């Protein structure tokens, strides 16, 4: 197990500070708790460097051209940020998120393979404190942002479900699988 990765509290902080929807905050939000592991003073964090929702930065909703498609200006999603969205795929609603990790975009279904809960217990909170991994805030599973592979926690070896993502000019387009 890589001890340099910062793990979350089992159920996150009791009252996280949330940035308003459609803003970008350079100050990470975090909450530390002590856990009873082999290192009793180990602090763990639940945080992200994100708070972009399915709205433009001016607060206007982004229009969707089709119910099975979501579009976002690539410039509104700088490295280390995520954006959440919802698609209608074959009569069912699919919640997802896009991550910009090291300048490359990846889209995933917002569902932990361990028990099917959303990864972000608080809206749009996916990154570990150090920004190197995605984290399930419910059970602490750690995922590689570029592949969705679970590298630590209760679902090691499983993967997040990826969604088709294309870059059309300066626009990100996520579609149903």
mmCIF file with all atom_site columns, C-alpha atoms in Angstrom:
data_model
loop_
_atom_site.group_PDB
_atom_site.id
_atom_site.type_symbol
_atom_site.label_atom_id
_atom_site.label_alt_id
_atom_site.label_comp_id
_atom_site.label_asym_id
_atom_site.label_entity_id
_atom_site.label_seq_id
_atom_site.pdbx_PDB_ins_code
_atom_site.Cartn_x
_atom_site.Cartn_y
_atom_site.Cartn_z
_atom_site.occupancy
_atom_site.B_iso_or_equiv
_atom_site.pdbx_formal_charge
_atom_site.auth_seq_id
_atom_site.auth_comp_id
_atom_site.auth_asym_id
_atom_site.auth_atom_id
_atom_site.pdbx_PDB_model_num
ATOM 1   C CA . UNK A 1 1   ? 0.000   0.000  0.000   1.00 0.00 ? 1   UNK A CA 1
ATOM 2   C CA . UNK A 1 2   ? 1.361   3.423  -0.973  1.00 0.00 ? 2   UNK A CA 1
ATOM 3   C CA . UNK A 1 3   ? 1.492   5.425  2.289   1.00 0.00 ? 3   UNK A CA 1
ATOM 4   C CA . UNK A 1 4   ? 2.080   8.676  0.370   1.00 0.00 ? 4   UNK A CA 1
ATOM 5   C CA . UNK A 1 5   ? -1.560  8.710  -0.783  1.00 0.00 ? 5   UNK A CA 1
ATOM 6   C CA . UNK A 1 6   ? -3.859  10.556 1.603   1.00 0.00 ? 6   UNK A CA 1
ATOM 7   C CA . UNK A 1 7   ? -6.903  8.478  2.576   1.00 0.00 ? 7   UNK A CA 1
ATOM 8   C CA . UNK A 1 8   ? -10.360 9.769  3.572   1.00 0.00 ? 8   UNK A CA 1
ATOM 9   C CA . UNK A 1 9   ? -12.325 9.398  6.747   1.00 0.00 ? 9   UNK A CA 1
ATOM 10  C CA . UNK A 1 10  ? -14.743 6.467  6.550   1.00 0.00 ? 10  UNK A CA 1
ATOM 11  C CA . UNK A 1 11  ? -17.699 8.756  6.002   1.00 0.00 ? 11  UNK A CA 1
ATOM 12  C CA . UNK A 1 12  ? -16.032 12.140 5.479   1.00 0.00 ? 12  UNK A CA 1
ATOM 13  C CA . UNK A 1 13  ? -16.379 15.291 7.536   1.00 0.00 ? 13  UNK A CA 1
ATOM 14  C CA . UNK A 1 14  ? -19.641 16.032 9.301   1.00 0.00 ? 14  UNK A CA 1
ATOM 15  C CA . UNK A 1 15  ? -19.955 19.557 7.900   1.00 0.00 ? 15  UNK A CA 1
ATOM 16  C CA . UNK A 1 16  ? -17.728 20.227 4.896   1.00 0.00 ? 16  UNK A CA 1
ATOM 17  C CA . UNK A 1 17  ? -17.250 23.704 3.543   1.00 0.00 ? 17  UNK A CA 1
ATOM 18  C CA . UNK A 1 18  ? -18.747 23.795 0.080   1.00 0.00 ? 18  UNK A CA 1
ATOM 19  C CA . UNK A 1 19  ? -18.028 26.376 -2.590  1.00 0.00 ? 19  UNK A CA 1
ATOM 20  C CA . UNK A 1 20  ? -21.134 27.603 -4.412  1.00 0.00 ? 20  UNK A CA 1
ATOM 21  C CA . UNK A 1 21  ? -22.043 25.885 -7.666  1.00 0.00 ? 21  UNK A CA 1
ATOM 22  C CA . UNK A 1 22  ? -20.310 27.168 -10.804 1.00 0.00 ? 22  UNK A CA 1
ATOM 23  C CA . UNK A 1 23  ? -17.239 28.561 -9.077  1.00 0.00 ? 23  UNK A CA 1
ATOM 24  C CA . UNK A 1 24  ? -13.632 27.482 -9.079  1.00 0.00 ? 24  UNK A CA 1
ATOM 25  C CA . UNK A 1 25  ? -11.764 27.619 -5.803  1.00 0.00 ? 25  UNK A CA 1
ATOM 26  C CA . UNK A 1 26  ? -7.989  27.438 -5.590  1.00 0.00 ? 26  UNK A CA 1
ATOM 27  C CA . UNK A 1 27  ? -8.198  26.719 -1.870  1.00 0.00 ? 27  UNK A CA 1
ATOM 28  C CA . UNK A 1 28  ? -8.824  23.006 -1.241  1.00 0.00 ? 28  UNK A CA 1
ATOM 29  C CA . UNK A 1 29  ? -11.509 22.168 1.270   1.00 0.00 ? 29  UNK A CA 1
ATOM 30  C CA . UNK A 1 30  ? -10.553 19.472 3.755   1.00 0.00 ? 30  UNK A CA 1
ATOM 31  C CA . UNK A 1 31  ? -11.490 17.953 7.063   1.00 0.00 ? 31  UNK A CA 1
ATOM 32  C CA . UNK A 1 32  ? -9.050  15.932 9.149   1.00 0.00 ? 32  UNK A CA 1
ATOM 33  C CA . UNK A 1 33  ? -9.947  13.135 11.539  1.00 0.00 ? 33  UNK A CA 1
ATOM 34  C CA . UNK A 1 34  ? -7.915  10.652 13.524  1.00 0.00 ? 34  UNK A CA 1
ATOM 35  C CA . UNK A 1 35  ? -8.253  6.981  12.754  1.00 0.00 ? 35  UNK A CA 1
ATOM 36  C CA . UNK A 1 36  ? -7.462  3.923  14.887  1.00 0.00 ? 36  UNK A CA 1
ATOM 37  C CA . UNK A 1 37  ? -5.009  2.208  12.555  1.00 0.00 ? 37  UNK A CA 1
ATOM 38  C CA . UNK A 1 38  ? -1.479  1.014  13.252  1.00 0.00 ? 38  UNK A CA 1
ATOM 39  C CA . UNK A 1 39  ? -0.468  4.685  13.302  1.00 0.00 ? 39  UNK A CA 1
ATOM 40  C CA . UNK A 1 40  ? -2.937  6.266  15.758  1.00 0.00 ? 40  UNK A CA 1
ATOM 41  C CA . UNK A 1 41  ? -1.966  9.846  14.875  1.00 0.00 ? 41  UNK A CA 1
ATOM 42  C CA . UNK A 1 42  ? -2.412  9.380  11.123  1.00 0.00 ? 42  UNK A CA 1
ATOM 43  C CA . UNK A 1 43  ? -4.604  12.149 9.756   1.00 0.00 ? 43  UNK A CA 1
ATOM 44  C CA . UNK A 1 44  ? -6.807  11.528 6.758   1.00 0.00 ? 44  UNK A CA 1
ATOM 45  C CA . UNK A 1 45  ? -8.535  14.001 4.493   1.00 0.00 ? 45  UNK A CA 1
ATOM 46  C CA . UNK A 1 46  ? -11.527 14.252 2.216   1.00 0.00 ? 46  UNK A CA 1
ATOM 47  C CA . UNK A 1 47  ? -11.141 17.053 -0.260  1.00 0.00 ? 47  UNK A CA 1
ATOM 48  C CA . UNK A 1 48  ? -10.992 18.118 -3.850  1.00 0.00 ? 48  UNK A CA 1
ATOM 49  C CA . UNK A 1 49  ? -9.747  21.019 -5.880  1.00 0.00 ? 49  UNK A CA 1
ATOM 50  C CA . UNK A 1 50  ? -13.018 21.262 -7.710  1.00 0.00 ? 50  UNK A CA 1
ATOM 51  C CA . UNK A 1 51  ? -16.380 22.871 -7.641  1.00 0.00 ? 51  UNK A CA 1
ATOM 52  C CA . UNK A 1 52  ? -17.452 23.190 -11.259 1.00 0.00 ? 52  UNK A CA 1
ATOM 53  C CA . UNK A 1 53  ? -20.951 21.899 -11.916 1.00 0.00 ? 53  UNK A CA 1
ATOM 54  C CA . UNK A 1 54  ? -22.942 21.526 -15.105 1.00 0.00 ? 54  UNK A CA 1
ATOM 55  C CA . UNK A 1 55  ? -23.149 25.283 -15.464 1.00 0.00 ? 55  UNK A CA 1
ATOM 56  C CA . UNK A 1 56  ? -20.924 27.829 -17.113 1.00 0.00 ? 56  UNK A CA 1
ATOM 57  C CA . UNK A 1 57  ? -18.668 29.849 -14.838 1.00 0.00 ? 57  UNK A CA 1
ATOM 58  C CA . UNK A 1 58  ? -21.121 32.757 -15.166 1.00 0.00 ? 58  UNK A CA 1
ATOM 59  C CA . UNK A 1 59  ? -23.843 30.549 -13.629 1.00 0.00 ? 59  UNK A CA 1
ATOM 60  C CA . UNK A 1 60  ? -25.807 29.825 -16.814 1.00 0.00 ? 60  UNK A CA 1
ATOM 61  C CA . UNK A 1 61  ? -26.819 26.247 -17.509 1.00 0.00 ? 61  UNK A CA 1
ATOM 62  C CA . UNK A 1 62  ? -24.949 24.603 -20.376 1.00 0.00 ? 62  UNK A CA 1
ATOM 63  C CA . UNK A 1 63  ? -27.358 23.532 -23.095 1.00 0.00 ? 63  UNK A CA 1
ATOM 64  C CA . UNK A 1 64  ? -27.405 19.864 -24.002 1.00 0.00 ? 64  UNK A CA 1
ATOM 65  C CA . UNK A 1 65  ? -27.892 19.057 -27.665 1.00 0.00 ? 65  UNK A CA 1
ATOM 66  C CA . UNK A 1 66  ? -29.316 15.608 -26.946 1.00 0.00 ? 66  UNK A CA 1
ATOM 67  C CA . UNK A 1 67  ? -30.408 13.777 -23.804 1.00 0.00 ? 67  UNK A CA 1
ATOM 68  C CA . UNK A 1 68  ? -27.611 11.219 -24.242 1.00 0.00 ? 68  UNK A CA 1
ATOM 69  C CA . UNK A 1 69  ? -24.915 13.854 -24.640 1.00 0.00 ? 69  UNK A CA 1
ATOM 70  C CA . UNK A 1 70  ? -23.202 16.396 -22.371 1.00 0.00 ? 70  UNK A CA 1
ATOM 71  C CA . UNK A 1 71  ? -20.994 19.242 -23.592 1.00 0.00 ? 71  UNK A CA 1
ATOM 72  C CA . UNK A 1 72  ? -18.549 21.452 -21.733 1.00 0.00 ? 72  UNK A CA 1
ATOM 73  C CA . UNK A 1 73  ? -16.013 24.067 -22.811 1.00 0.00 ? 73  UNK A CA 1
ATOM 74  C CA . UNK A 1 74  ? -12.606 22.434 -22.287 1.00 0.00 ? 74  UNK A CA 1
ATOM 75  C CA . UNK A 1 75  ? -11.219 25.760 -21.022 1.00 0.00 ? 75  UNK A CA 1
ATOM 76  C CA . UNK A 1 76  ? -13.661 25.649 -18.078 1.00 0.00 ? 76  UNK A CA 1
ATOM 77  C CA . UNK A 1 77  ? -12.036 22.425 -16.836 1.00 0.00 ? 77  UNK A CA 1
ATOM 78  C CA . UNK A 1 78  ? -8.349  23.140 -16.074 1.00 0.00 ? 78  UNK A CA 1
ATOM 79  C CA . UNK A 1 79  ? -5.950  20.387 -14.900 1.00 0.00 ? 79  UNK A CA 1
ATOM 80  C CA . UNK A 1 80  ? -6.819  19.001 -11.470 1.00 0.00 ? 80  UNK A CA 1
ATOM 81  C CA . UNK A 1 81  ? -10.534 19.809 -11.792 1.00 0.00 ? 81  UNK A CA 1
ATOM 82  C CA . UNK A 1 82  ? -13.672 17.766 -12.313 1.00 0.00 ? 82  UNK A CA 1
ATOM 83  C CA . UNK A 1 83  ? -17.195 18.468 -13.548 1.00 0.00 ? 83  UNK A CA 1
ATOM 84  C CA . UNK A 1 84  ? -20.315 16.417 -12.895 1.00 0.00 ? 84  UNK A CA 1
ATOM 85  C CA . UNK A 1 85  ? -23.157 15.741 -15.309 1.00 0.00 ? 85  UNK A CA 1
ATOM 86  C CA . UNK A 1 86  ? -26.203 13.558 -15.918 1.00 0.00 ? 86  UNK A CA 1
ATOM 87  C CA . UNK A 1 87  ? -27.054 11.674 -19.127 1.00 0.00 ? 87  UNK A CA 1
ATOM 88  C CA . UNK A 1 88  ? -30.255 9.934  -20.212 1.00 0.00 ? 88  UNK A CA 1
ATOM 89  C CA . UNK A 1 89  ? -29.147 6.613  -21.705 1.00 0.00 ? 89  UNK A CA 1
ATOM 90  C CA . UNK A 1 90  ? -31.770 4.206  -23.002 1.00 0.00 ? 90  UNK A CA 1
ATOM 91  C CA . UNK A 1 91  ? -34.441 5.390  -20.580 1.00 0.00 ? 91  UNK A CA 1
ATOM 92  C CA . UNK A 1 92  ? -32.201 5.463  -17.511 1.00 0.00 ? 92  UNK A CA 1
ATOM 93  C CA . UNK A 1 93  ? -30.370 8.333  -15.879 1.00 0.00 ? 93  UNK A CA 1
ATOM 94  C CA . UNK A 1 94  ? -26.582 8.036  -15.636 1.00 0.00 ? 94  UNK A CA 1
ATOM 95  C CA . UNK A 1 95  ? -24.598 10.320 -13.312 1.00 0.00 ? 95  UNK A CA 1
ATOM 96  C CA . UNK A 1 96  ? -21.030 10.889 -14.381 1.00 0.00 ? 96  UNK A CA 1
ATOM 97  C CA . UNK A 1 97  ? -18.005 13.112 -14.063 1.00 0.00 ? 97  UNK A CA 1
ATOM 98  C CA . UNK A 1 98  ? -15.142 14.331 -16.221 1.00 0.00 ? 98  UNK A CA 1
ATOM 99  C CA . UNK A 1 99  ? -11.659 14.710 -14.779 1.00 0.00 ? 99  UNK A CA 1
ATOM 100 C CA . UNK A 1 100 ? -8.781  16.705 -16.242 1.00 0.00 ? 100 UNK A CA 1
ATOM 101 C CA . UNK A 1 101 ? -5.705  14.893 -15.002 1.00 0.00 ? 101 UNK A CA 1
ATOM 102 C CA . UNK A 1 102 ? -2.306  16.068 -16.269 1.00 0.00 ? 102 UNK A CA 1
ATOM 103 C CA . UNK A 1 103 ? -4.010  17.881 -19.149 1.00 0.00 ? 103 UNK A CA 1
ATOM 104 C CA . UNK A 1 104 ? -5.931  14.815 -20.385 1.00 0.00 ? 104 UNK A CA 1
ATOM 105 C CA . UNK A 1 105 ? -9.676  14.359 -20.026 1.00 0.00 ? 105 UNK A CA 1
ATOM 106 C CA . UNK A 1 106 ? -11.377 11.190 -18.764 1.00 0.00 ? 106 UNK A CA 1
ATOM 107 C CA . UNK A 1 107 ? -15.102 10.510 -18.176 1.00 0.00 ? 107 UNK A CA 1
ATOM 108 C CA . UNK A 1 108 ? -16.525 7.988  -15.719 1.00 0.00 ? 108 UNK A CA 1
ATOM 109 C CA . UNK A 1 109 ? -19.864 6.871  -14.322 1.00 0.00 ? 109 UNK A CA 1
ATOM 110 C CA . UNK A 1 110 ? -20.128 8.276  -10.790 1.00 0.00 ? 110 UNK A CA 1
ATOM 111 C CA . UNK A 1 111 ? -20.517 4.894  -9.100  1.00 0.00 ? 111 UNK A CA 1
ATOM 112 C CA . UNK A 1 112 ? -18.073 2.994  -6.905  1.00 0.00 ? 112 UNK A CA 1
ATOM 113 C CA . UNK A 1 113 ? -17.687 -0.633 -8.064  1.00 0.00 ? 113 UNK A CA 1
ATOM 114 C CA . UNK A 1 114 ? -17.561 -1.728 -4.405  1.00 0.00 ? 114 UNK A CA 1
ATOM 115 C CA . UNK A 1 115 ? -21.205 -1.045 -3.467  1.00 0.00 ? 115 UNK A CA 1
ATOM 116 C CA . UNK A 1 116 ? -22.552 1.224  -6.200  1.00 0.00 ? 116 UNK A CA 1
ATOM 117 C CA . UNK A 1 117 ? -22.623 4.471  -4.218  1.00 0.00 ? 117 UNK A CA 1
ATOM 118 C CA . UNK A 1 118 ? -21.563 7.766  -5.832  1.00 0.00 ? 118 UNK A CA 1
ATOM 119 C CA . UNK A 1 119 ? -17.873 8.536  -5.326  1.00 0.00 ? 119 UNK A CA 1
ATOM 120 C CA . UNK A 1 120 ? -18.591 12.116 -4.255  1.00 0.00 ? 120 UNK A CA 1
ATOM 121 C CA . UNK A 1 121 ? -20.443 12.099 -0.949  1.00 0.00 ? 121 UNK A CA 1
ATOM 122 C CA . UNK A 1 122 ? -20.379 15.895 -1.316  1.00 0.00 ? 122 UNK A CA 1
ATOM 123 C CA . UNK A 1 123 ? -21.073 17.216 -4.824  1.00 0.00 ? 123 UNK A CA 1
ATOM 124 C CA . UNK A 1 124 ? -18.090 17.193 -7.184  1.00 0.00 ? 124 UNK A CA 1
ATOM 125 C CA . UNK A 1 125 ? -15.518 16.092 -4.586  1.00 0.00 ? 125 UNK A CA 1
ATOM 126 C CA . UNK A 1 126 ? -13.403 13.407 -6.293  1.00 0.00 ? 126 UNK A CA 1
ATOM 127 C CA . UNK A 1 127 ? -9.678  14.092 -5.763  1.00 0.00 ? 127 UNK A CA 1
ATOM 128 C CA . UNK A 1 128 ? -7.493  13.143 -2.797  1.00 0.00 ? 128 UNK A CA 1
ATOM 129 C CA . UNK A 1 129 ? -5.874  16.029 -0.921  1.00 0.00 ? 129 UNK A CA 1
ATOM 130 C CA . UNK A 1 130 ? -2.667  15.726 -2.955  1.00 0.00 ? 130 UNK A CA 1
ATOM 131 C CA . UNK A 1 131 ? -4.559  15.659 -6.273  1.00 0.00 ? 131 UNK A CA 1
ATOM 132 C CA . UNK A 1 132 ? -2.873  12.452 -7.466  1.00 0.00 ? 132 UNK A CA 1
ATOM 133 C CA . UNK A 1 133 ? -5.827  10.079 -7.212  1.00 0.00 ? 133 UNK A CA 1
ATOM 134 C CA . UNK A 1 134 ? -9.609  9.866  -7.256  1.00 0.00 ? 134 UNK A CA 1
ATOM 135 C CA . UNK A 1 135 ? -11.274 8.687  -4.063  1.00 0.00 ? 135 UNK A CA 1
ATOM 136 C CA . UNK A 1 136 ? -14.602 7.200  -3.010  1.00 0.00 ? 136 UNK A CA 1
ATOM 137 C CA . UNK A 1 137 ? -15.605 9.305  -0.034  1.00 0.00 ? 137 UNK A CA 1
ATOM 138 C CA . UNK A 1 138 ? -17.825 6.532  1.357   1.00 0.00 ? 138 UNK A CA 1
ATOM 139 C CA . UNK A 1 139 ? -15.325 3.675  1.742   1.00 0.00 ? 139 UNK A CA 1
ATOM 140 C CA . UNK A 1 140 ? -11.955 5.188  0.827   1.00 0.00 ? 140 UNK A CA 1
ATOM 141 C CA . UNK A 1 141 ? -11.275 3.316  -2.415  1.00 0.00 ? 141 UNK A CA 1
ATOM 142 C CA . UNK A 1 142 ? -8.458  4.977  -4.395  1.00 0.00 ? 142 UNK A CA 1
ATOM 143 C CA . UNK A 1 143 ? -8.532  5.122  -8.211  1.00 0.00 ? 143 UNK A CA 1
ATOM 144 C CA . UNK A 1 144 ? -6.027  6.138  -10.863 1.00 0.00 ? 144 UNK A CA 1
ATOM 145 C CA . UNK A 1 145 ? -7.518  9.200  -12.620 1.00 0.00 ? 145 UNK A CA 1
ATOM 146 C CA . UNK A 1 146 ? -6.243  8.200  -16.072 1.00 0.00 ? 146 UNK A CA 1
ATOM 147 C CA . UNK A 1 147 ? -7.522  4.603  -16.053 1.00 0.00 ? 147 UNK A CA 1
ATOM 148 C CA . UNK A 1 148 ? -10.166 4.327  -13.320 1.00 0.00 ? 148 UNK A CA 1
ATOM 149 C CA . UNK A 1 149 ? -8.276  1.346  -11.831 1.00 0.00 ? 149 UNK A CA 1
ATOM 150 C CA . UNK A 1 150 ? -8.828  0.841  -8.087  1.00 0.00 ? 150 UNK A CA 1
ATOM 151 C CA . UNK A 1 151 ? -5.388  0.644  -6.470  1.00 0.00 ? 151 UNK A CA 1
ATOM 152 C CA . UNK A 1 152 ? -6.336  0.666  -2.762  1.00 0.00 ? 152 UNK A CA 1
ATOM 153 C CA . UNK A 1 153 ? -9.396  0.025  -0.638  1.00 0.00 ? 153 UNK A CA 1
ATOM 154 C CA . UNK A 1 154 ? -12.171 -2.563 -0.803  1.00 0.00 ? 154 UNK A CA 1
ATOM 155 C CA . UNK A 1 155 ? -12.269 -2.915 -4.612  1.00 0.00 ? 155 UNK A CA 1
ATOM 156 C CA . UNK A 1 156 ? -8.585  -3.322 -5.595  1.00 0.00 ? 156 UNK A CA 1
ATOM 157 C CA . UNK A 1 157 ? -8.352  -4.440 -9.220  1.00 0.00 ? 157 UNK A CA 1
ATOM 158 C CA . UNK A 1 158 ? -11.838 -3.221 -10.198 1.00 0.00 ? 158 UNK A CA 1
ATOM 159 C CA . UNK A 1 159 ? -12.325 -0.181 -12.421 1.00 0.00 ? 159 UNK A CA 1
ATOM 160 C CA . UNK A 1 160 ? -14.651 2.759  -12.649 1.00 0.00 ? 160 UNK A CA 1
ATOM 161 C CA . UNK A 1 161 ? -16.943 2.488  -15.678 1.00 0.00 ? 161 UNK A CA 1
ATOM 162 C CA . UNK A 1 162 ? -15.612 4.812  -18.352 1.00 0.00 ? 162 UNK A CA 1
ATOM 163 C CA . UNK A 1 163 ? -17.836 6.826  -20.669 1.00 0.00 ? 163 UNK A CA 1
ATOM 164 C CA . UNK A 1 164 ? -17.067 7.818  -24.275 1.00 0.00 ? 164 UNK A CA 1
ATOM 165 C CA . UNK A 1 165 ? -15.448 11.262 -24.342 1.00 0.00 ? 165 UNK A CA 1
ATOM 166 C CA . UNK A 1 166 ? -14.455 13.215 -27.444 1.00 0.00 ? 166 UNK A CA 1
ATOM 167 C CA . UNK A 1 167 ? -12.840 16.606 -27.874 1.00 0.00 ? 167 UNK A CA 1
ATOM 168 C CA . UNK A 1 168 ? -14.529 18.551 -30.677 1.00 0.00 ? 168 UNK A CA 1
ATOM 169 C CA . UNK A 1 169 ? -12.500 21.708 -31.177 1.00 0.00 ? 169 UNK A CA 1
ATOM 170 C CA . UNK A 1 170 ? -12.578 23.414 -27.778 1.00 0.00 ? 170 UNK A CA 1
ATOM 171 C CA . UNK A 1 171 ? -15.552 21.394 -26.506 1.00 0.00 ? 171 UNK A CA 1
ATOM 172 C CA . UNK A 1 172 ? -15.644 18.182 -24.474 1.00 0.00 ? 172 UNK A CA 1
ATOM 173 C CA . UNK A 1 173 ? -18.462 15.827 -25.471 1.00 0.00 ? 173 UNK A CA 1
ATOM 174 C CA . UNK A 1 174 ? -19.495 12.881 -23.278 1.00 0.00 ? 174 UNK A CA 1
ATOM 175 C CA . UNK A 1 175 ? -22.025 10.391 -24.647 1.00 0.00 ? 175 UNK A CA 1
ATOM 176 C CA . UNK A 1 176 ? -23.807 7.249  -23.507 1.00 0.00 ? 176 UNK A CA 1
ATOM 177 C CA . UNK A 1 177 ? -21.866 3.985  -23.792 1.00 0.00 ? 177 UNK A CA 1
#
